[in-house]
Coordinates of C-alpha atoms in Angstrom, one line a residue:
M1033 CA 28.0 -3.1 -13.3
P1034 CA 26.4 -4.2 -16.6
S1035 CA 22.7 -5.0 -16.5
R1036 CA 23.2 -8.7 -17.0
Q1037 CA 25.4 -8.9 -13.9
R1038 CA 22.8 -6.7 -12.0
W1039 CA 20.1 -9.1 -13.1
R1040 CA 22.0 -12.2 -12.0
A1041 CA 22.6 -10.5 -8.6
G1042 CA 18.9 -9.8 -8.3
L1043 CA 19.4 -6.1 -8.2
D1044 CA 17.0 -5.0 -10.9
Q1045 CA 13.9 -6.7 -9.6
N1046 CA 12.5 -3.6 -7.9
S1047 CA 14.6 -0.9 -9.3
G1048 CA 11.7 1.7 -9.2
S1049 CA 11.4 1.3 -5.5
L1050 CA 15.0 1.1 -4.3
Q1051 CA 18.1 3.2 -4.8
I1052 CA 21.2 1.1 -5.3
I1053 CA 24.6 2.6 -4.7
F1054 CA 27.7 0.8 -5.9
R1055 CA 30.9 1.4 -4.0
E1056 CA 34.0 2.3 -6.0
G1057 CA 36.8 -0.2 -6.5
T1058 CA 34.8 -3.4 -5.6
P1059 CA 35.2 -6.5 -7.8
S1060 CA 32.3 -6.9 -10.3
R1061 CA 31.7 -10.5 -9.1
D1062 CA 31.3 -9.4 -5.5
P1063 CA 29.7 -6.0 -5.4
Q1064 CA 29.3 -4.2 -2.2
V1065 CA 26.1 -2.2 -2.5
L1066 CA 24.0 0.0 -0.2
I1067 CA 20.3 -0.4 -0.8
I1068 CA 18.2 2.5 0.4
A1069 CA 14.4 2.3 0.7
P1070 CA 12.5 5.2 -0.8
A1071 CA 11.3 8.0 1.6
G1072 CA 7.9 7.2 3.1
Y1073 CA 7.2 3.5 2.9
P1074 CA 7.8 1.4 5.1
F1075 CA 7.6 4.3 7.5
Q1076 CA 4.1 5.2 6.6
T1077 CA 1.1 3.8 8.4
V1078 CA -1.4 1.6 6.6
E1079 CA -4.0 4.4 6.8
E1080 CA -1.6 6.9 5.2
R1081 CA -0.9 4.4 2.4
V1082 CA -4.6 3.6 1.8
L1083 CA -5.4 7.3 1.6
G1084 CA -2.5 7.9 -0.7
A1085 CA -3.4 5.1 -3.0
L1086 CA -7.0 6.2 -3.2
E1087 CA -6.1 9.8 -3.8
K1088 CA -3.8 8.8 -6.6
Q1089 CA -6.6 6.7 -8.1
T1090 CA -9.3 9.4 -7.8
G1091 CA -7.2 12.5 -8.3
K1092 CA -8.9 14.2 -5.3
T1093 CA -8.0 14.9 -1.7
I1094 CA -9.9 12.5 0.7
R1095 CA -11.4 13.4 4.1
K1096 CA -12.8 10.0 5.1
V1097 CA -12.8 6.4 3.8
E1098 CA -15.2 3.7 5.1
I1099 CA -14.1 0.1 4.5
T1100 CA -16.6 -2.6 5.1
S1101 CA -16.2 -6.4 4.8
E1102 CA -17.5 -8.6 2.1
E1103 CA -18.0 -12.4 2.1
F1104 CA -16.1 -14.5 -0.4
E1105 CA -15.8 -18.3 -0.8
N1106 CA -12.9 -18.5 1.7
G1107 CA -14.0 -16.0 4.3
F1108 CA -14.5 -12.3 4.9
Y1109 CA -12.2 -9.7 3.4
P1110 CA -12.3 -5.9 2.8
S1111 CA -14.8 -5.0 0.2
T1112 CA -13.4 -3.8 -3.1
T1113 CA -15.8 -0.9 -3.1
V1114 CA -15.2 1.7 -0.4
E1115 CA -17.3 4.8 0.6
V1116 CA -15.2 8.0 0.2
D1117 CA -15.8 11.5 1.4
F1118 CA -13.7 14.1 -0.4
T1119 CA -12.6 17.4 1.0
D1120 CA -14.6 19.3 -1.6
G1121 CA -17.9 17.9 -0.1
D1122 CA -18.5 15.2 -2.7
S1123 CA -19.1 11.6 -1.6
E1124 CA -19.1 8.4 -3.7
H1125 CA -18.5 4.7 -3.7
V1126 CA -15.1 3.9 -5.3
Y1127 CA -13.8 0.6 -6.7
F1128 CA -10.5 0.1 -4.9
E1129 CA -8.3 -2.1 -7.1
A1130 CA -5.7 -2.5 -4.4
F1131 CA -8.1 -4.5 -2.2
D1132 CA -8.9 -6.8 -5.2
D1133 CA -5.2 -7.5 -5.5
G1134 CA -4.8 -8.2 -1.7
D1135 CA -2.8 -5.1 -1.1
F1136 CA -2.8 -3.7 2.5
L1137 CA -4.5 -7.0 3.7
S1138 CA -1.8 -8.0 6.2
E1139 CA -1.5 -4.5 7.7
L1140 CA -5.3 -4.3 8.1
H1141 CA -5.3 -7.7 9.7
E1142 CA -2.7 -6.4 12.2
Y1143 CA -4.9 -3.5 13.1
Q1144 CA -8.3 -5.2 12.9
G1145 CA -7.8 -8.9 13.3
Q1146 CA -9.8 -11.2 11.1
F1147 CA -12.6 -9.6 9.1
G1148 CA -16.1 -10.7 10.0
R1149 CA -19.6 -10.2 8.8
N1150 CA -20.0 -6.6 10.0
T1151 CA -16.4 -5.3 10.1
R1152 CA -16.2 -1.6 9.5
I1153 CA -12.9 0.4 9.4
V1154 CA -13.0 4.2 9.1
I1155 CA -9.9 6.2 8.1
T1156 CA -10.2 9.9 8.7
R1157 CA -8.0 12.9 7.8
S1158 CA -8.3 15.9 10.1
A1159 CA -6.2 18.8 11.3
Q1160 CA -4.7 16.5 14.0
G1161 CA -3.6 13.9 11.3
I1162 CA -4.8 10.6 9.9
T1163 CA -6.6 8.2 12.2
I1164 CA -8.1 4.8 11.8
D1165 CA -11.1 3.5 13.8

């Protein structure tokens, strides 16, 4: 299907995150497509996705992340600065742009509920897997 037809059909909107397969012999005005989600998301937990995003941002393997709440004009939300312990023994405060953009907020609300003044979430990687407390 030419790109203009794909655009009109809304098929190019997230082309980096979806695999689109067109079936042979279908009319171009009524395409039958199979859309396949990429491996991982949405089958990853929020803790796996937060660790993955932070590891991509820092370039290091993370052992533990501590997320605290911060008060804004319209309530409490995850702080954009998180405390990170790396597997190499280093520890630092990292600005996490994803929280500034509101990413992971709905999933963290599912786990935590509304954030309050002293909300603290700890995500830990161990030999048993990734846990959230």
